[in-house]
């Protein structure tokens, strides 16, 4: 792979899209399985070379036959992609990015999400259920032929 110049402009917590259900966390019974869904959405900013990736970690559990939300945590990673040469085709209305570059961006984003979730869940029951290490290239391969602007949700089941 040739050398690329991708700049991370910022990483921020999306407080309006994030929520913690303290009541459900308090009622959580140890040993009850916790499910984790990972979401990713790609947002272009028209007229710029900025690409934003919103990544979310969504924790739920089953109590009394009802799925209960424990935590929704969303971050946004902004990249400046104008200096990646032939690896991107940028117009005012769309941005087409090489799957290898996209995998690199998602890897950075998921790493940031893992760290930020670890900080937010420290001392809670979710501390034992971190965002797992993902093989981003496998996910990109599955959706590289898709016209969707986001990856499908990724689901994990944890029994700790």
mmCIF file of C-alpha atoms in Angstrom:
data_model
loop_
_atom_site.group_PDB
_atom_site.id
_atom_site.type_symbol
_atom_site.label_atom_id
_atom_site.label_comp_id
_atom_site.label_asym_id
_atom_site.label_seq_id
_atom_site.Cartn_x
_atom_site.Cartn_y
_atom_site.Cartn_z
ATOM 1 C CA UNK A 1 0.000 0.000 0.000
ATOM 2 C CA UNK A 2 1.372 3.398 -0.942
ATOM 3 C CA UNK A 3 1.912 6.151 1.599
ATOM 4 C CA UNK A 4 -1.204 8.157 2.459
ATOM 5 C CA UNK A 5 -1.753 11.435 4.258
ATOM 6 C CA UNK A 6 -5.009 11.189 6.209
ATOM 7 C CA UNK A 7 -5.530 13.747 8.929
ATOM 8 C CA UNK A 8 -7.759 13.232 11.940
ATOM 9 C CA UNK A 9 -9.426 16.591 12.524
ATOM 10 C CA UNK A 10 -11.201 15.690 15.756
ATOM 11 C CA UNK A 11 -12.709 12.927 17.854
ATOM 12 C CA UNK A 12 -15.717 13.902 19.915
ATOM 13 C CA UNK A 13 -18.386 12.350 22.057
ATOM 14 C CA UNK A 14 -21.883 12.834 20.624
ATOM 15 C CA UNK A 15 -23.698 13.641 23.865
ATOM 16 C CA UNK A 16 -27.083 14.178 22.197
ATOM 17 C CA UNK A 17 -26.928 10.687 20.683
ATOM 18 C CA UNK A 18 -25.547 9.011 23.819
ATOM 19 C CA UNK A 19 -27.502 7.907 26.863
ATOM 20 C CA UNK A 20 -27.047 5.757 29.939
ATOM 21 C CA UNK A 21 -29.961 4.073 31.681
ATOM 22 C CA UNK A 22 -28.829 4.128 35.299
ATOM 23 C CA UNK A 23 -32.054 2.495 36.501
ATOM 24 C CA UNK A 24 -31.538 -0.548 34.252
ATOM 25 C CA UNK A 25 -27.862 -0.723 35.222
ATOM 26 C CA UNK A 26 -28.911 -0.767 38.868
ATOM 27 C CA UNK A 27 -31.453 -3.553 38.221
ATOM 28 C CA UNK A 28 -28.984 -5.588 36.157
ATOM 29 C CA UNK A 29 -28.475 -9.066 37.578
ATOM 30 C CA UNK A 30 -24.915 -10.457 37.428
ATOM 31 C CA UNK A 31 -24.657 -13.332 34.991
ATOM 32 C CA UNK A 32 -27.425 -12.048 32.726
ATOM 33 C CA UNK A 33 -26.091 -11.926 29.149
ATOM 34 C CA UNK A 34 -25.333 -8.475 27.765
ATOM 35 C CA UNK A 35 -25.596 -7.783 24.052
ATOM 36 C CA UNK A 36 -23.508 -5.182 22.254
ATOM 37 C CA UNK A 37 -24.327 -3.759 18.835
ATOM 38 C CA UNK A 38 -21.828 -1.592 16.984
ATOM 39 C CA UNK A 39 -23.102 0.924 14.436
ATOM 40 C CA UNK A 40 -21.221 3.035 11.901
ATOM 41 C CA UNK A 41 -22.505 5.878 9.742
ATOM 42 C CA UNK A 42 -20.547 7.923 7.217
ATOM 43 C CA UNK A 43 -21.316 11.614 6.778
ATOM 44 C CA UNK A 44 -19.863 13.864 4.090
ATOM 45 C CA UNK A 45 -19.744 17.632 4.446
ATOM 46 C CA UNK A 46 -20.687 19.118 1.034
ATOM 47 C CA UNK A 47 -18.069 21.376 -0.497
ATOM 48 C CA UNK A 48 -15.278 20.103 1.772
ATOM 49 C CA UNK A 49 -12.884 17.177 1.892
ATOM 50 C CA UNK A 50 -14.115 16.210 5.362
ATOM 51 C CA UNK A 51 -15.520 12.755 6.093
ATOM 52 C CA UNK A 52 -17.169 12.093 9.435
ATOM 53 C CA UNK A 53 -17.606 8.608 10.825
ATOM 54 C CA UNK A 54 -20.137 8.213 13.633
ATOM 55 C CA UNK A 55 -19.551 5.023 15.604
ATOM 56 C CA UNK A 56 -21.863 3.763 18.318
ATOM 57 C CA UNK A 57 -21.763 1.093 21.009
ATOM 58 C CA UNK A 58 -25.258 0.004 22.059
ATOM 59 C CA UNK A 59 -25.518 -2.233 25.142
ATOM 60 C CA UNK A 60 -28.731 -4.108 25.977
ATOM 61 C CA UNK A 61 -29.840 -6.995 28.178
ATOM 62 C CA UNK A 62 -32.971 -9.097 28.512
ATOM 63 C CA UNK A 63 -34.943 -8.710 31.739
ATOM 64 C CA UNK A 64 -38.492 -10.002 32.253
ATOM 65 C CA UNK A 65 -38.693 -10.962 28.553
ATOM 66 C CA UNK A 66 -38.068 -7.343 27.481
ATOM 67 C CA UNK A 67 -34.910 -5.980 25.857
ATOM 68 C CA UNK A 68 -33.594 -3.212 28.123
ATOM 69 C CA UNK A 69 -31.211 -0.494 26.919
ATOM 70 C CA UNK A 70 -28.247 -0.088 29.232
ATOM 71 C CA UNK A 71 -26.019 2.291 27.287
ATOM 72 C CA UNK A 72 -25.951 4.024 23.916
ATOM 73 C CA UNK A 73 -22.591 5.686 23.358
ATOM 74 C CA UNK A 74 -21.778 7.459 20.092
ATOM 75 C CA UNK A 75 -18.608 9.213 18.974
ATOM 76 C CA UNK A 76 -17.732 11.073 15.801
ATOM 77 C CA UNK A 77 -14.320 10.956 14.155
ATOM 78 C CA UNK A 78 -13.675 13.617 11.499
ATOM 79 C CA UNK A 79 -11.052 13.055 8.812
ATOM 80 C CA UNK A 80 -9.553 15.377 6.207
ATOM 81 C CA UNK A 81 -9.253 13.187 3.118
ATOM 82 C CA UNK A 82 -8.128 15.663 0.439
ATOM 83 C CA UNK A 83 -4.519 14.453 0.481
ATOM 84 C CA UNK A 84 -5.077 10.778 -0.351
ATOM 85 C CA UNK A 85 -4.431 11.032 -4.065
ATOM 86 C CA UNK A 86 -6.101 8.445 -6.277
ATOM 87 C CA UNK A 87 -7.670 6.677 -3.307
ATOM 88 C CA UNK A 88 -10.714 8.986 -3.215
ATOM 89 C CA UNK A 89 -13.055 10.638 -5.686
ATOM 90 C CA UNK A 90 -14.550 13.726 -4.066
ATOM 91 C CA UNK A 91 -17.352 15.841 -5.566
ATOM 92 C CA UNK A 92 -19.800 18.291 -3.993
ATOM 93 C CA UNK A 93 -22.460 15.603 -3.635
ATOM 94 C CA UNK A 94 -20.529 12.412 -2.873
ATOM 95 C CA UNK A 95 -17.251 10.928 -1.778
ATOM 96 C CA UNK A 96 -16.013 7.558 -3.057
ATOM 97 C CA UNK A 97 -13.180 6.130 -0.982
ATOM 98 C CA UNK A 98 -11.026 3.080 -1.604
ATOM 99 C CA UNK A 99 -12.027 0.181 0.727
ATOM 100 C CA UNK A 100 -8.465 -0.076 2.107
ATOM 101 C CA UNK A 101 -8.518 3.589 3.141
ATOM 102 C CA UNK A 102 -11.999 3.182 4.589
ATOM 103 C CA UNK A 103 -10.796 0.185 6.624
ATOM 104 C CA UNK A 104 -7.946 2.299 7.977
ATOM 105 C CA UNK A 105 -10.354 5.073 8.985
ATOM 106 C CA UNK A 106 -12.729 2.628 10.653
ATOM 107 C CA UNK A 107 -9.856 0.993 12.524
ATOM 108 C CA UNK A 108 -8.890 4.363 13.985
ATOM 109 C CA UNK A 109 -12.528 5.107 14.820
ATOM 110 C CA UNK A 110 -13.207 1.764 16.484
ATOM 111 C CA UNK A 111 -9.993 2.120 18.497
ATOM 112 C CA UNK A 112 -11.191 5.522 19.724
ATOM 113 C CA UNK A 113 -14.630 4.073 20.500
ATOM 114 C CA UNK A 114 -13.091 1.201 22.490
ATOM 115 C CA UNK A 115 -11.039 3.596 24.596
ATOM 116 C CA UNK A 116 -13.851 6.066 25.198
ATOM 117 C CA UNK A 117 -16.333 3.315 26.142
ATOM 118 C CA UNK A 118 -13.738 1.854 28.539
ATOM 119 C CA UNK A 119 -13.427 5.255 30.236
ATOM 120 C CA UNK A 120 -17.205 5.774 30.422
ATOM 121 C CA UNK A 121 -17.975 2.295 31.790
ATOM 122 C CA UNK A 122 -15.189 2.182 34.375
ATOM 123 C CA UNK A 123 -16.619 1.083 37.721
ATOM 124 C CA UNK A 124 -19.955 -0.054 36.247
ATOM 125 C CA UNK A 125 -21.272 -3.516 35.371
ATOM 126 C CA UNK A 126 -20.383 -2.772 31.741
ATOM 127 C CA UNK A 127 -16.689 -2.535 32.601
ATOM 128 C CA UNK A 128 -16.428 -6.310 32.078
ATOM 129 C CA UNK A 129 -17.990 -6.030 28.606
ATOM 130 C CA UNK A 130 -15.576 -3.920 26.519
ATOM 131 C CA UNK A 131 -15.957 -3.237 22.819
ATOM 132 C CA UNK A 132 -14.085 -6.186 21.265
ATOM 133 C CA UNK A 133 -11.233 -5.956 18.794
ATOM 134 C CA UNK A 134 -12.738 -6.056 15.291
ATOM 135 C CA UNK A 135 -11.316 -7.238 11.971
ATOM 136 C CA UNK A 136 -12.361 -4.194 9.979
ATOM 137 C CA UNK A 137 -11.084 -5.558 6.662
ATOM 138 C CA UNK A 138 -13.529 -8.473 6.919
ATOM 139 C CA UNK A 139 -16.422 -6.052 7.422
ATOM 140 C CA UNK A 140 -15.346 -3.872 4.496
ATOM 141 C CA UNK A 141 -15.134 -6.923 2.243
ATOM 142 C CA UNK A 142 -18.751 -7.791 3.067
ATOM 143 C CA UNK A 143 -20.121 -4.348 2.210
ATOM 144 C CA UNK A 144 -17.710 -3.078 -0.470
ATOM 145 C CA UNK A 145 -20.227 -3.836 -3.220
ATOM 146 C CA UNK A 146 -23.118 -2.206 -1.360
ATOM 147 C CA UNK A 147 -24.498 1.248 -2.129
ATOM 148 C CA UNK A 148 -25.472 1.792 1.521
ATOM 149 C CA UNK A 149 -23.940 4.765 3.354
ATOM 150 C CA UNK A 150 -23.426 2.749 6.512
ATOM 151 C CA UNK A 151 -22.287 -0.639 7.692
ATOM 152 C CA UNK A 152 -24.856 -3.060 9.028
ATOM 153 C CA UNK A 153 -24.977 -3.241 12.796
ATOM 154 C CA UNK A 154 -22.508 -5.687 14.275
ATOM 155 C CA UNK A 155 -23.851 -7.807 17.118
ATOM 156 C CA UNK A 156 -21.923 -9.345 20.046
ATOM 157 C CA UNK A 157 -23.275 -11.515 22.853
ATOM 158 C CA UNK A 158 -21.401 -11.627 26.147
ATOM 159 C CA UNK A 159 -22.036 -13.795 29.206
ATOM 160 C CA UNK A 160 -19.709 -12.688 31.977
#
